[in-house]
mmCIF file of N, CA and C and ligand atoms in Angstrom:
data_model
loop_
_atom_site.group_PDB
_atom_site.id
_atom_site.type_symbol
_atom_site.label_atom_id
_atom_site.label_comp_id
_atom_site.label_asym_id
_atom_site.label_seq_id
_atom_site.Cartn_x
_atom_site.Cartn_y
_atom_site.Cartn_z
ATOM 1 N N UNK A 1 93.136 101.371 107.484
ATOM 2 C CA UNK A 1 93.410 101.748 106.101
ATOM 3 C C UNK A 1 93.096 103.229 105.876
ATOM 4 N N UNK A 2 93.829 103.829 104.986
ATOM 5 C CA UNK A 2 93.591 105.225 104.668
ATOM 6 C C UNK A 2 92.377 105.393 103.780
ATOM 7 N N UNK A 3 91.998 106.631 103.583
ATOM 8 C CA UNK A 3 90.808 106.857 102.779
ATOM 9 C C UNK A 3 91.056 107.881 101.673
ATOM 10 N N UNK A 4 92.310 107.934 101.204
ATOM 11 C CA UNK A 4 92.579 108.829 100.081
ATOM 12 C C UNK A 4 92.197 108.132 98.778
ATOM 13 N N UNK A 5 92.197 108.937 97.722
ATOM 14 C CA UNK A 5 91.902 108.372 96.401
ATOM 15 C C UNK A 5 92.954 107.326 96.017
ATOM 16 N N UNK A 6 94.175 107.470 96.520
ATOM 17 C CA UNK A 6 95.213 106.504 96.176
ATOM 18 C C UNK A 6 94.965 105.161 96.874
ATOM 19 N N UNK A 7 94.375 105.172 98.074
ATOM 20 C CA UNK A 7 93.994 103.907 98.711
ATOM 21 C C UNK A 7 92.998 103.154 97.839
ATOM 22 N N UNK A 8 92.076 103.908 97.256
ATOM 23 C CA UNK A 8 91.068 103.280 96.386
ATOM 24 C C UNK A 8 91.716 102.704 95.126
ATOM 25 N N UNK A 9 92.762 103.383 94.628
ATOM 26 C CA UNK A 9 93.481 102.845 93.460
ATOM 27 C C UNK A 9 94.220 101.563 93.851
ATOM 28 N N UNK A 10 94.870 101.567 95.031
ATOM 29 C CA UNK A 10 95.575 100.367 95.513
ATOM 30 C C UNK A 10 94.595 99.197 95.623
ATOM 31 N N UNK A 11 93.406 99.479 96.152
ATOM 32 C CA UNK A 11 92.402 98.420 96.369
ATOM 33 C C UNK A 11 91.606 98.100 95.114
ATOM 34 N N UNK A 12 91.974 98.758 93.999
ATOM 35 C CA UNK A 12 91.323 98.551 92.691
ATOM 36 C C UNK A 12 89.820 98.889 92.757
ATOM 37 N N UNK A 13 89.490 99.822 93.638
ATOM 38 C CA UNK A 13 88.105 100.293 93.725
ATOM 39 C C UNK A 13 87.820 101.353 92.660
ATOM 40 N N UNK A 14 88.876 102.075 92.264
ATOM 41 C CA UNK A 14 88.744 102.978 91.119
ATOM 42 C C UNK A 14 89.890 102.689 90.154
ATOM 43 N N UNK A 15 89.672 102.930 88.868
ATOM 44 C CA UNK A 15 90.681 102.547 87.874
ATOM 45 C C UNK A 15 91.858 103.513 87.840
ATOM 46 N N UNK A 16 92.977 103.016 87.400
ATOM 47 C CA UNK A 16 94.155 103.837 87.131
ATOM 48 C C UNK A 16 94.935 103.136 86.038
ATOM 49 N N UNK A 17 95.756 103.921 85.348
ATOM 50 C CA UNK A 17 96.589 103.363 84.283
ATOM 51 C C UNK A 17 97.904 102.906 84.922
ATOM 52 N N UNK A 18 97.917 101.662 85.384
ATOM 53 C CA UNK A 18 99.032 101.151 86.175
ATOM 54 C C UNK A 18 100.223 100.819 85.274
ATOM 55 N N UNK A 19 101.395 101.321 85.667
ATOM 56 C CA UNK A 19 102.608 101.087 84.869
ATOM 57 C C UNK A 19 103.605 100.197 85.599
ATOM 58 N N UNK A 20 103.390 99.962 86.882
ATOM 59 C CA UNK A 20 104.301 99.100 87.661
ATOM 60 C C UNK A 20 103.563 98.646 88.906
ATOM 61 N N UNK A 21 103.761 97.380 89.271
ATOM 62 C CA UNK A 21 103.180 96.903 90.540
ATOM 63 C C UNK A 21 104.057 95.814 91.114
ATOM 64 N N UNK A 22 104.275 95.887 92.432
ATOM 65 C CA UNK A 22 104.943 94.815 93.172
ATOM 66 C C UNK A 22 104.133 94.593 94.449
ATOM 67 N N UNK A 23 104.645 93.729 95.322
ATOM 68 C CA UNK A 23 103.946 93.491 96.592
ATOM 69 C C UNK A 23 103.831 94.766 97.419
ATOM 70 N N UNK A 24 104.793 95.662 97.268
ATOM 71 C CA UNK A 24 104.891 96.823 98.165
ATOM 72 C C UNK A 24 104.623 98.170 97.497
ATOM 73 N N UNK A 25 104.703 98.198 96.174
ATOM 74 C CA UNK A 25 104.698 99.462 95.415
ATOM 75 C C UNK A 25 103.662 99.410 94.294
ATOM 76 N N UNK A 26 103.039 100.559 94.050
ATOM 77 C CA UNK A 26 102.184 100.697 92.864
ATOM 78 C C UNK A 26 102.584 101.988 92.146
ATOM 79 N N UNK A 27 102.567 101.964 90.828
ATOM 80 C CA UNK A 27 102.827 103.185 90.059
ATOM 81 C C UNK A 27 101.815 103.271 88.930
ATOM 82 N N UNK A 28 101.332 104.490 88.702
ATOM 83 C CA UNK A 28 100.299 104.694 87.679
ATOM 84 C C UNK A 28 100.468 106.082 87.075
ATOM 85 N N UNK A 29 99.889 106.266 85.889
ATOM 86 C CA UNK A 29 100.012 107.550 85.197
ATOM 87 C C UNK A 29 99.213 108.624 85.935
ATOM 88 N N UNK A 30 99.813 109.820 86.043
ATOM 89 C CA UNK A 30 99.095 110.944 86.648
ATOM 90 C C UNK A 30 97.923 111.332 85.745
ATOM 91 N N UNK A 31 96.788 111.600 86.379
ATOM 92 C CA UNK A 31 95.574 111.898 85.615
ATOM 93 C C UNK A 31 95.660 113.275 84.938
ATOM 94 N N UNK A 32 96.507 114.166 85.468
ATOM 95 C CA UNK A 32 96.729 115.489 84.862
ATOM 96 C C UNK A 32 98.225 115.637 84.585
ATOM 97 N N UNK A 33 98.706 114.986 83.529
ATOM 98 C CA UNK A 33 100.156 114.936 83.298
ATOM 99 C C UNK A 33 100.761 116.314 83.053
ATOM 100 N N UNK A 34 101.911 116.554 83.672
ATOM 101 C CA UNK A 34 102.637 117.818 83.533
ATOM 102 C C UNK A 34 103.858 117.663 82.636
ATOM 103 N N UNK A 35 104.003 116.518 82.045
ATOM 104 C CA UNK A 35 105.118 116.225 81.144
ATOM 105 C C UNK A 35 104.702 115.021 80.306
ATOM 106 N N UNK A 36 105.402 114.771 79.172
ATOM 107 C CA UNK A 36 105.028 113.608 78.344
ATOM 108 C C UNK A 36 104.997 112.305 79.123
ATOM 109 N N UNK A 37 105.928 112.139 80.064
ATOM 110 C CA UNK A 37 105.860 111.008 81.007
ATOM 111 C C UNK A 37 105.628 111.591 82.395
ATOM 112 N N UNK A 38 104.544 111.190 83.026
ATOM 113 C CA UNK A 38 104.262 111.648 84.397
ATOM 114 C C UNK A 38 103.572 110.500 85.126
ATOM 115 N N UNK A 39 104.355 109.825 85.968
ATOM 116 C CA UNK A 39 103.819 108.710 86.753
ATOM 117 C C UNK A 39 103.943 109.038 88.233
ATOM 118 N N UNK A 40 103.082 108.411 89.017
ATOM 119 C CA UNK A 40 103.128 108.527 90.472
ATOM 120 C C UNK A 40 103.509 107.168 91.038
ATOM 121 N N UNK A 41 104.517 107.164 91.890
ATOM 122 C CA UNK A 41 104.993 105.923 92.496
ATOM 123 C C UNK A 41 104.638 105.981 93.974
ATOM 124 N N UNK A 42 103.873 105.005 94.432
ATOM 125 C CA UNK A 42 103.365 105.076 95.809
ATOM 126 C C UNK A 42 103.621 103.756 96.541
ATOM 127 N N UNK A 43 103.830 103.835 97.869
ATOM 128 C CA UNK A 43 103.890 102.612 98.655
ATOM 129 C C UNK A 43 102.460 102.107 98.896
ATOM 130 N N UNK A 44 102.315 100.807 99.041
ATOM 131 C CA UNK A 44 100.971 100.281 99.328
ATOM 132 C C UNK A 44 100.564 100.510 100.780
ATOM 133 N N UNK A 45 101.559 100.673 101.655
ATOM 134 C CA UNK A 45 101.203 100.998 103.044
ATOM 135 C C UNK A 45 100.907 102.490 103.153
ATOM 136 N N UNK A 46 100.185 102.823 104.205
ATOM 137 C CA UNK A 46 99.763 104.199 104.402
ATOM 138 C C UNK A 46 100.852 105.010 105.083
ATOM 139 N N UNK A 47 101.485 105.881 104.319
ATOM 140 C CA UNK A 47 102.373 106.910 104.865
ATOM 141 C C UNK A 47 101.841 108.220 104.285
ATOM 142 N N UNK A 48 101.324 109.133 105.114
ATOM 143 C CA UNK A 48 100.682 110.320 104.542
ATOM 144 C C UNK A 48 101.632 111.224 103.763
ATOM 145 N N UNK A 49 102.830 111.467 104.328
ATOM 146 C CA UNK A 49 103.697 112.446 103.657
ATOM 147 C C UNK A 49 105.152 112.222 104.026
ATOM 148 N N UNK A 50 106.035 112.920 103.310
ATOM 149 C CA UNK A 50 107.478 112.721 103.489
ATOM 150 C C UNK A 50 107.887 112.890 104.951
ATOM 151 N N UNK A 51 107.292 113.867 105.634
ATOM 152 C CA UNK A 51 107.699 114.131 107.020
ATOM 153 C C UNK A 51 107.256 113.018 107.977
ATOM 154 N N UNK A 52 106.500 112.053 107.499
ATOM 155 C CA UNK A 52 106.157 110.865 108.310
ATOM 156 C C UNK A 52 107.121 109.704 108.079
ATOM 157 N N UNK A 53 108.046 109.871 107.149
ATOM 158 C CA UNK A 53 108.998 108.787 106.852
ATOM 159 C C UNK A 53 110.005 108.665 107.987
ATOM 160 N N UNK A 54 110.262 107.425 108.388
ATOM 161 C CA UNK A 54 111.325 107.135 109.349
ATOM 162 C C UNK A 54 112.407 106.362 108.591
ATOM 163 N N UNK A 55 113.578 106.958 108.520
ATOM 164 C CA UNK A 55 114.634 106.431 107.665
ATOM 165 C C UNK A 55 114.903 104.955 107.850
ATOM 166 N N UNK A 56 115.114 104.547 109.120
ATOM 167 C CA UNK A 56 115.475 103.148 109.353
ATOM 168 C C UNK A 56 114.340 102.203 108.988
ATOM 169 N N UNK A 57 113.119 102.642 109.306
ATOM 170 C CA UNK A 57 111.953 101.777 109.075
ATOM 171 C C UNK A 57 111.596 101.676 107.586
ATOM 172 N N UNK A 58 111.788 102.769 106.863
ATOM 173 C CA UNK A 58 111.252 102.837 105.499
ATOM 174 C C UNK A 58 112.323 102.840 104.403
ATOM 175 N N UNK A 59 113.585 102.637 104.801
ATOM 176 C CA UNK A 59 114.679 102.728 103.823
ATOM 177 C C UNK A 59 114.479 101.765 102.648
ATOM 178 N N UNK A 60 114.130 100.532 102.963
ATOM 179 C CA UNK A 60 113.929 99.519 101.919
ATOM 180 C C UNK A 60 112.829 99.946 100.946
ATOM 181 N N UNK A 61 111.730 100.401 101.520
ATOM 182 C CA UNK A 61 110.577 100.822 100.714
ATOM 183 C C UNK A 61 110.954 101.983 99.787
ATOM 184 N N UNK A 62 111.685 102.947 100.310
ATOM 185 C CA UNK A 62 112.089 104.091 99.490
ATOM 186 C C UNK A 62 113.037 103.641 98.379
ATOM 187 N N UNK A 63 113.896 102.692 98.693
ATOM 188 C CA UNK A 63 114.774 102.138 97.661
ATOM 189 C C UNK A 63 113.971 101.466 96.567
ATOM 190 N N UNK A 64 112.918 100.760 96.959
ATOM 191 C CA UNK A 64 112.065 100.100 95.964
ATOM 192 C C UNK A 64 111.331 101.135 95.104
ATOM 193 N N UNK A 65 110.955 102.255 95.707
ATOM 194 C CA UNK A 65 110.291 103.311 94.928
ATOM 195 C C UNK A 65 111.247 103.876 93.873
ATOM 196 N N UNK A 66 112.506 104.067 94.246
ATOM 197 C CA UNK A 66 113.503 104.559 93.275
ATOM 198 C C UNK A 66 113.726 103.512 92.181
ATOM 199 N N UNK A 67 113.844 102.243 92.579
ATOM 200 C CA UNK A 67 113.998 101.174 91.579
ATOM 201 C C UNK A 67 112.832 101.192 90.591
ATOM 202 N N UNK A 68 111.622 101.358 91.113
ATOM 203 C CA UNK A 68 110.432 101.393 90.246
ATOM 204 C C UNK A 68 110.511 102.581 89.296
ATOM 205 N N UNK A 69 110.910 103.744 89.816
ATOM 206 C CA UNK A 69 111.027 104.938 88.964
ATOM 207 C C UNK A 69 112.045 104.698 87.853
ATOM 208 N N UNK A 70 113.167 104.105 88.209
ATOM 209 C CA UNK A 70 114.192 103.833 87.196
ATOM 210 C C UNK A 70 113.687 102.859 86.140
ATOM 211 N N UNK A 71 112.925 101.866 86.573
ATOM 212 C CA UNK A 71 112.378 100.895 85.609
ATOM 213 C C UNK A 71 111.383 101.578 84.667
ATOM 214 N N UNK A 72 110.512 102.396 85.219
ATOM 215 C CA UNK A 72 109.526 103.097 84.382
ATOM 216 C C UNK A 72 110.245 104.049 83.425
ATOM 217 N N UNK A 73 111.280 104.720 83.930
ATOM 218 C CA UNK A 73 112.058 105.631 83.068
ATOM 219 C C UNK A 73 112.681 104.865 81.907
ATOM 220 N N UNK A 74 113.243 103.697 82.211
ATOM 221 C CA UNK A 74 113.826 102.884 81.126
ATOM 222 C C UNK A 74 112.742 102.435 80.157
ATOM 223 N N UNK A 75 111.619 101.935 80.711
ATOM 224 C CA UNK A 75 110.533 101.397 79.882
ATOM 225 C C UNK A 75 109.934 102.462 78.962
ATOM 226 N N UNK A 76 109.929 103.715 79.420
ATOM 227 C CA UNK A 76 109.305 104.783 78.634
ATOM 228 C C UNK A 76 110.333 105.552 77.802
ATOM 229 N N UNK A 77 111.600 105.140 77.891
ATOM 230 C CA UNK A 77 112.627 105.714 77.026
ATOM 231 C C UNK A 77 113.144 107.074 77.458
ATOM 232 N N UNK A 78 112.937 107.445 78.722
ATOM 233 C CA UNK A 78 113.394 108.776 79.169
ATOM 234 C C UNK A 78 114.644 108.703 80.037
ATOM 235 N N UNK A 79 115.147 107.500 80.270
ATOM 236 C CA UNK A 79 116.247 107.341 81.218
ATOM 237 C C UNK A 79 117.519 108.030 80.735
ATOM 238 N N UNK A 80 117.824 107.894 79.460
ATOM 239 C CA UNK A 80 119.069 108.458 78.912
ATOM 240 C C UNK A 80 119.096 109.976 79.028
ATOM 241 N N UNK A 81 118.007 110.620 78.618
ATOM 242 C CA UNK A 81 117.976 112.085 78.586
ATOM 243 C C UNK A 81 117.783 112.693 79.970
ATOM 244 N N UNK A 82 117.274 111.915 80.904
ATOM 245 C CA UNK A 82 117.090 112.405 82.267
ATOM 246 C C UNK A 82 115.639 112.689 82.593
ATOM 247 N N UNK A 83 115.390 112.866 83.871
ATOM 248 C CA UNK A 83 114.014 113.038 84.355
ATOM 249 C C UNK A 83 114.067 113.666 85.729
ATOM 250 N N UNK A 84 112.904 113.936 86.293
ATOM 251 C CA UNK A 84 112.839 114.546 87.622
ATOM 252 C C UNK A 84 111.958 113.704 88.535
ATOM 253 N N UNK A 85 112.403 113.541 89.784
ATOM 254 C CA UNK A 85 111.609 112.890 90.820
ATOM 255 C C UNK A 85 111.241 113.942 91.856
ATOM 256 N N UNK A 86 109.964 114.010 92.223
ATOM 257 C CA UNK A 86 109.483 115.069 93.122
ATOM 258 C C UNK A 86 108.589 114.477 94.201
ATOM 259 N N UNK A 87 108.851 114.878 95.441
ATOM 260 C CA UNK A 87 107.907 114.668 96.540
ATOM 261 C C UNK A 87 107.390 116.047 96.963
ATOM 262 N N UNK A 88 106.100 116.279 96.894
ATOM 263 C CA UNK A 88 105.517 117.474 97.490
ATOM 264 C C UNK A 88 105.101 117.115 98.906
ATOM 265 N N UNK A 89 105.460 117.975 99.874
ATOM 266 C CA UNK A 89 105.143 117.659 101.275
ATOM 267 C C UNK A 89 104.381 118.799 101.932
ATOM 268 N N UNK A 90 103.148 118.509 102.338
ATOM 269 C CA UNK A 90 102.357 119.469 103.098
ATOM 270 C C UNK A 90 101.861 120.635 102.254
ATOM 271 N N UNK A 91 101.222 121.576 102.933
ATOM 272 C CA UNK A 91 100.539 122.677 102.246
ATOM 273 C C UNK A 91 101.507 123.515 101.419
ATOM 274 N N UNK A 92 102.584 123.986 102.028
ATOM 275 C CA UNK A 92 103.529 124.824 101.279
ATOM 276 C C UNK A 92 104.264 124.042 100.205
ATOM 277 N N UNK A 93 104.363 122.741 100.371
ATOM 278 C CA UNK A 93 105.008 121.907 99.355
ATOM 279 C C UNK A 93 104.098 121.617 98.176
ATOM 280 N N UNK A 94 102.820 121.997 98.308
ATOM 281 C CA UNK A 94 101.875 121.783 97.209
ATOM 282 C C UNK A 94 101.295 120.385 97.172
ATOM 283 N N UNK A 95 101.274 119.703 98.333
ATOM 284 C CA UNK A 95 100.728 118.339 98.361
ATOM 285 C C UNK A 95 99.201 118.384 98.411
ATOM 286 N N UNK A 96 98.566 117.647 97.515
ATOM 287 C CA UNK A 96 97.097 117.578 97.470
ATOM 288 C C UNK A 96 96.574 116.262 98.013
ATOM 289 N N UNK A 97 97.303 115.177 97.770
ATOM 290 C CA UNK A 97 96.829 113.850 98.183
ATOM 291 C C UNK A 97 97.742 113.350 99.300
ATOM 292 N N UNK A 98 97.136 113.069 100.459
ATOM 293 C CA UNK A 98 97.936 112.713 101.637
ATOM 294 C C UNK A 98 98.150 111.204 101.768
ATOM 295 N N UNK A 99 98.685 110.656 100.693
ATOM 296 C CA UNK A 99 99.242 109.298 100.649
ATOM 297 C C UNK A 99 100.565 109.487 99.919
ATOM 298 N N UNK A 100 101.669 109.149 100.582
ATOM 299 C CA UNK A 100 102.997 109.405 100.017
ATOM 300 C C UNK A 100 103.065 109.023 98.538
ATOM 301 N N UNK A 101 103.584 109.927 97.734
ATOM 302 C CA UNK A 101 103.767 109.613 96.318
ATOM 303 C C UNK A 101 104.955 110.376 95.774
ATOM 304 N N UNK A 102 105.656 109.735 94.877
ATOM 305 C CA UNK A 102 106.798 110.345 94.194
ATOM 306 C C UNK A 102 106.410 110.552 92.731
ATOM 307 N N UNK A 103 106.528 111.793 92.284
ATOM 308 C CA UNK A 103 106.258 112.088 90.876
ATOM 309 C C UNK A 103 107.495 111.742 90.046
ATOM 310 N N UNK A 104 107.288 111.045 88.952
ATOM 311 C CA UNK A 104 108.316 110.847 87.931
ATOM 312 C C UNK A 104 107.902 111.661 86.716
ATOM 313 N N UNK A 105 108.719 112.650 86.368
ATOM 314 C CA UNK A 105 108.409 113.556 85.258
ATOM 315 C C UNK A 105 109.538 113.509 84.248
ATOM 316 N N UNK A 106 109.192 113.377 82.977
ATOM 317 C CA UNK A 106 110.232 113.342 81.960
ATOM 318 C C UNK A 106 109.662 113.465 80.567
ATOM 319 N N UNK A 107 110.567 113.473 79.597
ATOM 320 C CA UNK A 107 110.155 113.596 78.205
ATOM 321 C C UNK A 107 110.188 115.023 77.714
ATOM 322 N N UNK A 108 110.611 115.944 78.567
ATOM 323 C CA UNK A 108 110.824 117.342 78.147
ATOM 324 C C UNK A 108 111.874 117.949 79.069
ATOM 325 N N UNK A 109 112.392 119.130 78.671
ATOM 326 C CA UNK A 109 113.367 119.825 79.512
ATOM 327 C C UNK A 109 112.652 120.413 80.726
ATOM 328 N N UNK A 110 113.136 120.107 81.921
ATOM 329 C CA UNK A 110 112.579 120.675 83.150
ATOM 330 C C UNK A 110 113.209 122.037 83.419
ATOM 331 N N UNK A 111 112.468 122.878 84.140
ATOM 332 C CA UNK A 111 112.974 124.203 84.499
ATOM 333 C C UNK A 111 113.371 124.215 85.981
ATOM 334 N N UNK A 112 114.234 125.169 86.315
ATOM 335 C CA UNK A 112 114.610 125.362 87.710
ATOM 336 C C UNK A 112 114.719 126.843 87.996
ATOM 337 N N UNK A 113 114.199 127.383 89.105
ATOM 338 C CA UNK A 113 113.494 126.673 90.164
ATOM 339 C C UNK A 113 112.103 126.239 89.730
ATOM 340 N N UNK A 114 111.534 125.227 90.402
ATOM 341 C CA UNK A 114 110.262 124.657 89.947
ATOM 342 C C UNK A 114 109.061 125.561 90.210
ATOM 343 N N UNK A 115 109.182 126.578 91.074
ATOM 344 C CA UNK A 115 108.060 127.511 91.279
ATOM 345 C C UNK A 115 107.061 127.054 92.297
HETATM 346 P P1 LIG B 201 100.421 116.251 94.859
HETATM 347 O O1 LIG B 201 100.024 117.652 94.505
HETATM 348 O O2 LIG B 201 101.905 116.062 94.971
HETATM 349 O O3 LIG B 201 99.674 115.742 96.072
HETATM 350 O O4 LIG B 201 100.037 115.371 93.613
HETATM 351 C C1 LIG B 201 98.857 114.650 93.504
HETATM 352 C C2 LIG B 201 98.762 114.195 92.074
HETATM 353 O O5 LIG B 201 97.787 113.191 91.990
HETATM 354 C C3 LIG B 201 98.386 115.287 91.080
HETATM 355 O O6 LIG B 201 99.415 115.422 90.109
HETATM 356 C C4 LIG B 201 97.084 114.766 90.466
HETATM 357 O O7 LIG B 201 96.965 115.064 89.098
HETATM 358 C C5 LIG B 201 97.181 113.281 90.727
HETATM 359 N N1 LIG B 201 95.914 112.557 90.813
HETATM 360 C C6 LIG B 201 94.843 112.874 91.560
HETATM 361 N N2 LIG B 201 93.877 111.954 91.428
HETATM 362 C C7 LIG B 201 94.365 111.023 90.558
HETATM 363 C C8 LIG B 201 93.848 109.817 90.004
HETATM 364 N N3 LIG B 201 92.611 109.373 90.299
HETATM 365 N N4 LIG B 201 94.626 109.126 89.143
HETATM 366 C C9 LIG B 201 95.860 109.555 88.831
HETATM 367 N N5 LIG B 201 96.408 110.680 89.332
HETATM 368 C C10 LIG B 201 95.670 111.403 90.169
#
């Protein structure tokens, strides 16, 4: 098992504001929200980062993560106006927690480039 803070959230060792849960996926509100809606969607298995994903092995899981994001977007009322999904990967990508996570950001106009 991994030892990131997200592993502890999966194991319910530390609290989180959970917005979606299935056998394979957990999603919870980001503790430092960067938009009115900011959730993190994570697999329950340990994948440290995007560059560790193997397409054939993890395709189903990634599809479930997108399904979860779409459900949360609908539930929070941001689906119509649009939203952003972000994976930060590694040091230059700005990744802080080495347990794969997809940011769902919405409820305001996003800027491009993200900086
Ligand atoms: P990243 O920079 O892509 O690795 O993003 C990590 C995210 O995890 C940041 O947006 C943090 O605010 C968020 N985060 C860190 N610890 C927690 C926590 N205990 N509960 C919820 N979100 C967290």
